XYZ file of C-alpha atoms in Angstrom:
454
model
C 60.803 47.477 -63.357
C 60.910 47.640 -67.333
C 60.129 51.200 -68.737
C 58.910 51.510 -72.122
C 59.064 55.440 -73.364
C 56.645 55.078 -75.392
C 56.477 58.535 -77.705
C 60.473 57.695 -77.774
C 59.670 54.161 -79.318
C 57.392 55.729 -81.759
C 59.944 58.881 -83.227
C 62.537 56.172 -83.846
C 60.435 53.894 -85.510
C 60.541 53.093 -88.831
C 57.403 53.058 -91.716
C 55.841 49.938 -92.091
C 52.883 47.609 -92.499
C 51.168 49.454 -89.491
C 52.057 52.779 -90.227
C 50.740 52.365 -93.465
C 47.779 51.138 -92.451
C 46.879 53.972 -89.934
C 47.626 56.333 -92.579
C 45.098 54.415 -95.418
C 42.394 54.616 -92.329
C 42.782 58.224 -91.977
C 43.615 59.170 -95.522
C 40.134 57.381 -96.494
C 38.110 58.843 -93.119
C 39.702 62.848 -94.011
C 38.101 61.800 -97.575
C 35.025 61.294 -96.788
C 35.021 64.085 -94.911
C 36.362 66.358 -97.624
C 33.396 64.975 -99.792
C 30.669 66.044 -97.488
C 32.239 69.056 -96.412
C 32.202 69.938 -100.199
C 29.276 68.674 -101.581
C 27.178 71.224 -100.597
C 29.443 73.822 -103.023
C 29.283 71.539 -105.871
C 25.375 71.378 -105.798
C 24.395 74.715 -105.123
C 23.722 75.906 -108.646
C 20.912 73.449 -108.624
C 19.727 73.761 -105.021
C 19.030 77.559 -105.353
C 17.022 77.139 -108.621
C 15.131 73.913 -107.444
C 14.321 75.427 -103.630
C 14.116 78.988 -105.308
C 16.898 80.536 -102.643
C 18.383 83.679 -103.455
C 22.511 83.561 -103.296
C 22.677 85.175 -99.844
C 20.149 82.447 -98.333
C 22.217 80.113 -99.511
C 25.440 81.211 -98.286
C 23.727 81.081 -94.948
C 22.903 77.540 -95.840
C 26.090 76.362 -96.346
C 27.214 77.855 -93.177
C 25.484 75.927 -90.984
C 27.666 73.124 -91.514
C 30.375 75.129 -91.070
C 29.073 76.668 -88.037
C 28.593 72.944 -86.661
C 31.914 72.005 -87.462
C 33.010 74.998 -84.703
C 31.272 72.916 -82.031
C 32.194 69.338 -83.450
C 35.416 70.563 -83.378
C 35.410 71.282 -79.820
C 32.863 69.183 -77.657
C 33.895 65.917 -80.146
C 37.373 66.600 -79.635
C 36.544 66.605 -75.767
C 34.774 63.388 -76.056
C 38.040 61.452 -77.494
C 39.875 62.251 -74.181
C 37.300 60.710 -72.432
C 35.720 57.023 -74.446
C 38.847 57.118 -76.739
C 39.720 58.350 -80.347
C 38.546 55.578 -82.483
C 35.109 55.731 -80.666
C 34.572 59.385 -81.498
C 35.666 59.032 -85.126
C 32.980 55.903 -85.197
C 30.404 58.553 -83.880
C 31.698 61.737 -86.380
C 31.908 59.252 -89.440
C 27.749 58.365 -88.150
C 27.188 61.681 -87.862
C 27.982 62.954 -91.166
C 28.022 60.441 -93.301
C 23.637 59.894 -92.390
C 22.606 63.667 -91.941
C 24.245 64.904 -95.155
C 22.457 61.795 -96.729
C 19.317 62.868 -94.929
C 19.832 66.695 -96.481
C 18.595 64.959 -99.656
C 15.436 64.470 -98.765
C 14.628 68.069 -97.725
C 12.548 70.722 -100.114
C 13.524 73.710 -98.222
C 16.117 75.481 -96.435
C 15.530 75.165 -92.538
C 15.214 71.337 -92.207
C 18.296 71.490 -95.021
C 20.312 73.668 -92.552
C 19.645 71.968 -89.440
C 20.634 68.686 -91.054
C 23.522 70.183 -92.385
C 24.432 71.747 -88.882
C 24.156 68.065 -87.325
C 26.307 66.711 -90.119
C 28.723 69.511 -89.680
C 29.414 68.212 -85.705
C 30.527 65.224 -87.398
C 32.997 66.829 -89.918
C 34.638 69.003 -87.514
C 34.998 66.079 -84.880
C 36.581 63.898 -87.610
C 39.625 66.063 -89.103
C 41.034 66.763 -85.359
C 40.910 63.323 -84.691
C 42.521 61.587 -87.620
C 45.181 64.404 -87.827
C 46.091 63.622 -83.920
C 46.019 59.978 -84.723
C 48.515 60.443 -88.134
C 50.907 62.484 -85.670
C 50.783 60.738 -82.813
C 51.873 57.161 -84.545
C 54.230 58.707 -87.407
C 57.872 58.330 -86.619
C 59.274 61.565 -86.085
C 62.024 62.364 -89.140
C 58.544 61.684 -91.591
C 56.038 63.157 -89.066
C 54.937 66.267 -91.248
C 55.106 64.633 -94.448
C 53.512 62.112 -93.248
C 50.417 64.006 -91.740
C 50.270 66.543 -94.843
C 49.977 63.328 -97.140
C 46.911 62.126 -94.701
C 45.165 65.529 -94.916
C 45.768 65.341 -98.642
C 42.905 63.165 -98.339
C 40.703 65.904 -98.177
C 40.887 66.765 -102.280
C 40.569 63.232 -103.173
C 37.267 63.455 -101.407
C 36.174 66.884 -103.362
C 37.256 65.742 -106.442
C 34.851 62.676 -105.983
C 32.358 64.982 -104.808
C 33.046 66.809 -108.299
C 33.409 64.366 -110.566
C 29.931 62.574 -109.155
C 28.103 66.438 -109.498
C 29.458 65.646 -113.350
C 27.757 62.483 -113.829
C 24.833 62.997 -111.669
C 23.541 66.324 -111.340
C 21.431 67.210 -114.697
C 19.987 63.355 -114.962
C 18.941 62.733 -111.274
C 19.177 66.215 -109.224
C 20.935 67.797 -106.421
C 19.549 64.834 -103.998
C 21.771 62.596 -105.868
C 25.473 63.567 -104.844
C 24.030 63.852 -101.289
C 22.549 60.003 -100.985
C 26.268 59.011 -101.974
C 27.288 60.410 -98.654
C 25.629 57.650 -97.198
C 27.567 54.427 -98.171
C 30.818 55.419 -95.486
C 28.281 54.496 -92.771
C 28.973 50.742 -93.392
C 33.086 51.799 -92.325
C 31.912 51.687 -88.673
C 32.058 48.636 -87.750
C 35.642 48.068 -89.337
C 36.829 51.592 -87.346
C 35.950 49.903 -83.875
C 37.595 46.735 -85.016
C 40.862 47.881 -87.233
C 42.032 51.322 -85.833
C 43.708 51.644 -83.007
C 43.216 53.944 -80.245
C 45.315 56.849 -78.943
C 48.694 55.843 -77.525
C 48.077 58.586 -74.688
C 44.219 57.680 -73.597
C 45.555 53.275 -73.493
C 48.359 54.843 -71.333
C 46.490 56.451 -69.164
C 43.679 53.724 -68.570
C 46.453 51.357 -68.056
C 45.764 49.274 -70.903
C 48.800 47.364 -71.070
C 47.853 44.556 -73.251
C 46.289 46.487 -76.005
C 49.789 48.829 -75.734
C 51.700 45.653 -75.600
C 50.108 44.427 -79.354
C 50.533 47.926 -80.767
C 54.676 48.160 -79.692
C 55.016 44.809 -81.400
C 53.505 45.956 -84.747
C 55.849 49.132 -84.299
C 58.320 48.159 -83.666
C 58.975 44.047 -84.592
C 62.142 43.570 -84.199
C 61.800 44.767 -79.766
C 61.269 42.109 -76.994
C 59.177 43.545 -74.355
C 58.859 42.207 -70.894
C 55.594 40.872 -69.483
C 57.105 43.413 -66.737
C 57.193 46.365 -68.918
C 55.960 49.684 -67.698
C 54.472 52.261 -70.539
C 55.510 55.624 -69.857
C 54.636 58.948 -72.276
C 57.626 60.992 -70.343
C 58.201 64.732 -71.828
C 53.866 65.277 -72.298
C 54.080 67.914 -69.539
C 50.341 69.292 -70.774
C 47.769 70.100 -67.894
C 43.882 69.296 -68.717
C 42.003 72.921 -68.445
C 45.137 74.958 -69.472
C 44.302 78.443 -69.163
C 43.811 80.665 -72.611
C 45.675 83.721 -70.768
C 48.836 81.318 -71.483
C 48.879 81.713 -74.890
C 49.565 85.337 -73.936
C 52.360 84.729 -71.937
C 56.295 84.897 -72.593
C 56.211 86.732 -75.501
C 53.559 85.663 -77.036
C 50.415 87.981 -76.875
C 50.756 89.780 -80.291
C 51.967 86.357 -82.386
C 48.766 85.044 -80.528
C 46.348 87.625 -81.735
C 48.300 87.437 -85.453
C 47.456 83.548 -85.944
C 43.882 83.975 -84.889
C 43.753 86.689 -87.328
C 45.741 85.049 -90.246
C 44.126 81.894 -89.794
C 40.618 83.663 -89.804
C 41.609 85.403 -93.076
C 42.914 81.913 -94.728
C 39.753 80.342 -93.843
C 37.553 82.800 -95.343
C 39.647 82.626 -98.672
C 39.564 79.028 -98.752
C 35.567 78.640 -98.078
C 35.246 81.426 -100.454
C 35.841 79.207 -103.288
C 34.754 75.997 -101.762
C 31.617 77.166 -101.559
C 31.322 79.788 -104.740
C 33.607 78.269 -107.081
C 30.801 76.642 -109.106
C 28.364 78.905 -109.235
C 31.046 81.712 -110.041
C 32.160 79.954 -113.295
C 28.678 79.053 -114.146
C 27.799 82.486 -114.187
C 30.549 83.676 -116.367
C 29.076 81.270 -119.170
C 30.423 78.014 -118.543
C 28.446 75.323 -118.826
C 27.605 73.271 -115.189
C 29.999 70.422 -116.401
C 33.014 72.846 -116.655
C 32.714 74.426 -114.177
C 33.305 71.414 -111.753
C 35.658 70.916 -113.627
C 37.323 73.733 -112.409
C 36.409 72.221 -108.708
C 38.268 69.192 -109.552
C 41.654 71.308 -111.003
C 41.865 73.239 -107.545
C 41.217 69.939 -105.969
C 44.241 68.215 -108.012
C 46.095 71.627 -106.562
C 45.295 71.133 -103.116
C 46.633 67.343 -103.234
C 50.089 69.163 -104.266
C 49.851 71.683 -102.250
C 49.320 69.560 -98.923
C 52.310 66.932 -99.672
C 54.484 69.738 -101.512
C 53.374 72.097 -98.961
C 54.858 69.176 -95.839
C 58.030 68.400 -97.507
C 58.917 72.614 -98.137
C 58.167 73.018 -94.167
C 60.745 70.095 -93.371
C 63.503 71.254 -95.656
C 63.437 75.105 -95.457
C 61.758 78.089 -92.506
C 57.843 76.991 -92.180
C 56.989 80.606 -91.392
C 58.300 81.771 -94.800
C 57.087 78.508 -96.740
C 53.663 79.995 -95.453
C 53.891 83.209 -96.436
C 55.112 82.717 -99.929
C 52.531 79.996 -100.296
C 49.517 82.878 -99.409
C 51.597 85.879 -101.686
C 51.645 83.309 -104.709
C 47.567 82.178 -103.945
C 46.295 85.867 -104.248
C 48.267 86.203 -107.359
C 46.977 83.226 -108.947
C 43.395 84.225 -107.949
C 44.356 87.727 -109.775
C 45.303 85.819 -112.812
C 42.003 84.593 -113.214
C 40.210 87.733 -113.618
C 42.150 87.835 -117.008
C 41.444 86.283 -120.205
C 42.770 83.329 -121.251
C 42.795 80.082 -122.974
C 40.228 77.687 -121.232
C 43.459 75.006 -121.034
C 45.773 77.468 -119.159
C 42.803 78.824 -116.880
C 42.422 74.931 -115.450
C 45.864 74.972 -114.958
C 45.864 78.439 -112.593
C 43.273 77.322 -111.235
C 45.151 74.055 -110.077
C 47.852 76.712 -108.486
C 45.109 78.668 -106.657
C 44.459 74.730 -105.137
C 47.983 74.288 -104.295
C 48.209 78.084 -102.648
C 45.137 78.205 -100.578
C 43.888 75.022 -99.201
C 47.469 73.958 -99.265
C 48.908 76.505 -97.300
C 45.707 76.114 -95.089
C 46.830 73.002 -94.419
C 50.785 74.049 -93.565
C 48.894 76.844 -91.628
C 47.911 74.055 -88.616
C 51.151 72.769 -89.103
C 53.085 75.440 -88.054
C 50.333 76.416 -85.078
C 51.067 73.072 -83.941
C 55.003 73.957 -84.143
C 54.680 77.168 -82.553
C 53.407 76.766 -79.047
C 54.921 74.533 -76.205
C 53.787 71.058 -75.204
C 51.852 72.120 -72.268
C 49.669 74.860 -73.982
C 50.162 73.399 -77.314
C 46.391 71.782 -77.746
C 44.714 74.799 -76.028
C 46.944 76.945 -78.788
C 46.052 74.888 -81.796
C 42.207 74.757 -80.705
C 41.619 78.606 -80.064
C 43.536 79.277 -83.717
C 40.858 76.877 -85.175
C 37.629 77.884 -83.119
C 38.580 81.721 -83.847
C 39.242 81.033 -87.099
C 36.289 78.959 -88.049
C 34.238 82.699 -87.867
C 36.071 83.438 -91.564
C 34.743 80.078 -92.645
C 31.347 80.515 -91.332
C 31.372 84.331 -92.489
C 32.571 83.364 -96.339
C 29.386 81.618 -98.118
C 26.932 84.516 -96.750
C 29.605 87.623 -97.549
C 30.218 86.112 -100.998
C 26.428 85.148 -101.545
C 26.294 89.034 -101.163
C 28.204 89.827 -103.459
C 26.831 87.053 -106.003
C 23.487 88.563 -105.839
C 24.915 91.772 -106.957
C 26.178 90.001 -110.015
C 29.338 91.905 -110.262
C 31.605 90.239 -113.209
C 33.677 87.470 -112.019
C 37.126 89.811 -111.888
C 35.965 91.207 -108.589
C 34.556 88.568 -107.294
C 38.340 86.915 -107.610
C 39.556 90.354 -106.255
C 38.246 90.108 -103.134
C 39.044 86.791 -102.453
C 42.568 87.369 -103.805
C 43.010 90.306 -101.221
C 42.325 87.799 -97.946
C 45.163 86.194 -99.107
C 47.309 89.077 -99.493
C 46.237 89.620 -95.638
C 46.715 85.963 -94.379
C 50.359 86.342 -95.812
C 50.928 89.553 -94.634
C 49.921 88.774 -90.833
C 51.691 85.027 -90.635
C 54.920 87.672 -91.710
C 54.326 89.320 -88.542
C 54.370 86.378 -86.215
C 57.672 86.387 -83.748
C 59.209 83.704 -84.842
C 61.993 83.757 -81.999
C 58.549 83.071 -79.859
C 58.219 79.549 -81.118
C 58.845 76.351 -79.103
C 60.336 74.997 -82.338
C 62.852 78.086 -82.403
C 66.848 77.196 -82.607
C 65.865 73.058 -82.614
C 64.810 70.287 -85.350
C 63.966 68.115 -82.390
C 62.117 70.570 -80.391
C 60.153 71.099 -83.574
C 59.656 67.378 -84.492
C 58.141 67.026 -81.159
C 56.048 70.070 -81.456
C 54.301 68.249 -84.773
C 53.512 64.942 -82.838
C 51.308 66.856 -80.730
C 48.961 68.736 -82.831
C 46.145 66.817 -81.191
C 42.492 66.898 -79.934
C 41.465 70.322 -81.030
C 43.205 70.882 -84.313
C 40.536 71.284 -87.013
């Protein structure tokens, strides 16, 4: 009998046509998702003067998506194991593409939230998904770079979301830059019919024919037996894997420390998603500029995702995260001090590249740390934990907002979460790592941040 290993076949495959093509599927789907994730931030200026909302009811409005992203995150991810990963993005891309759409039409803030809760089960379902899918099919010498280029995605999609609160906002409202969310739902179709499913769910419904089309787009040059058995040898993970593992071997306090840092990074980078906008406009700028400044940290976050990949290949990921964090909360310091308007964009483009970006290299290196049989149970309590500093964020800051304090401390406190993040991800026993002492061991540890990562 002919054995095919199949996540073998995959690390020594080279980039081509199909790679390429997974990665333009994803890129586009983590987009979108970045759009309507982010939308909500670039309208709020206008939403709390047309619905009359004071700044801490609306930082509880722009939490319930986040607070649905916690459970889309987990019960979505869930689902994939079971009907199959291109089937659950078709559902998440439904999901949030028509209830942030529907969000237009609302007057006040209940039906907005609950809409925005809904759509929020779709954007946390989605980024788990497409980031499994990007590592699961990447070949492994490109694997991070390749996955941190996909997830760049995610500030093409809130620059659009930007750029359209620009053109749209003062002329035709609020409801505007929401109804543009809806267009995506037309990719559905093309999702069921173009992407292909996880390597690991075909495998283990014994879908050999389907497996048999993808090998041959992987890898073209390989003649496979009508005999051929697939095999995923090495993916010693059990289903129900209990959370008391994490805390085993060493790892209890490194454990606690990523829940922690990760909670801390989160809160940072919602911070500004969500209070950028309003921030600036209340210092004097005018609506346009200030999204402006959106689309700057936005251009940063692009760098900082693909920069951010190829630092965590070539030198320690650990210490590539830390610096990234120290340099974010001094780049959010810089901005409480006058400045030329030029130079201000152009901090504000580093704050991009040291906070979302080293968000981003944040997963990575959850997904390096733990071994292959805890390693989605790992990656899935860091993000569920963590999600509390994103859901906590818009209401804290809308606090604060309402006090009117000038802008310095506003950038203050945000600035000192980072300080935190970096200071805790310091902490973190490297030695403990699954990645620790090999490149291979580590390679392998990226092409299985899967199901519950986002």
């Amino acid at each position: 009998m002919y054995r095919i290993d199949v996540r073998k076949l995959v690390d020594e495959a080279s980039f081509n046509s199909f790679h390429a093509t997974i990665l333009v599927w994803c890129l586009l789907i983590t987009a979108i998702d970045g759009y309507d994730l982010t939308v909500t931030g670039i309208a709020l200026p206008s939403i709390m003067q047309q619905m009359g909302v004071s700044a801490v009811t609306a930082g509880f409005m722009t939490s319930s998506a986040l607070f649905g992203m916690m459970f889309g995150s987990i019960f979505l991810g869930t689902l994939s194991d079971r009907i199959g990963r291109r089937r659950t993005l078709a559902i998440c891309i439904f999901l949030f593409s028509v209830f942030t759409a529907a969000a237009g039409f609302t007057s006040e803030p209940v039906s907005f939230s609950i809409l925005r809760f809904v759509a929020g089960l779709g954007l946390g379902g989605a980024m788990p998904n497409v980031i499994a899918q990007m590592t699961e099919y990447s070949p492994k010498k490109i694997r991070s770079l390749v996955t941190t280029i996909m997830y760049s995605g995610y500030g093409l999609g809130a620059i659009l979301a930007a750029v359209l609160g620009k053109l749209l906002l003062v002329d035709y409202g609020w409801q505007a830059v929401f109804f543009a969310a809806a267009p995506p739902v037309v990719l559905i179709p093309c999702v069921l019919r173009w992407m292909p499913d996880s390597l690991t769910h075909l495998i283990a419904n014994r879908d050999d024919s389907l497996l048999r089309a993808i090998v041959r787009r992987l890898r073209p040059d390989m003649d496979i037996e009508k005999s051929a058995v697939f095999l995923q040898p090495g993916d010693n993970r059990t289903s129900g894997v209990p959370i008391a593992r994490l805390f085993q071997e060493g790892r209890s306090a490194s454990t606690v420390l990523f829940w922690a840092a990760i909670i801390t990074g989160l809160f940072m980078v919602y911070s500004l998603i969500t209070w950028l906008t309003k921030l600036m406009a209340m210092s004097g700028y005018s609506l346009g500029s200030a999204l402006s400044f959106v689309i700057a940290m936005n251009i940063g976050t692009i760098v900082g995702a693909i920069g951010g990949g190829w630092l965590a290949d070539k030198l320690h990921i650990k210490w590539v995260l830390v610096s990234m964090y120290a340099l974010g909360s001094l780049f959010l310091c810089l901005m409480t001090m006058k400045m030329p308007t030029a130079l201000l964009y152009v901090v504000m483009g580093a704050v991009g590249v040291c906070t979302t970006g080293a968000q981003i290299v944040a997963y990575v290196y959850c997904g390096v740390f733990y071994p292959t049989a805890i390693r989605s149970t790992g990656i899935g309590m860091a993000v569920g934990v963590g999600r509390l500093g994103a859901i906590v964020a818009p209401p804290l800051l809308g606090m604060m907002v309402a006090l009117k304090l000038p802008l310095q401390q506003n950038f203050l406190v945000i600035a000192g979460t980072g300080i935190v993040a970096a200071l805790l991800f310091s902490l973190i026993d490297h030695s403990r790592s699954a990645s620790s002492g090999t490149d291979e061991l580590r390679n392998d540890a990226l092409s299985q941040t899967e199901r519950r990562t986002t």
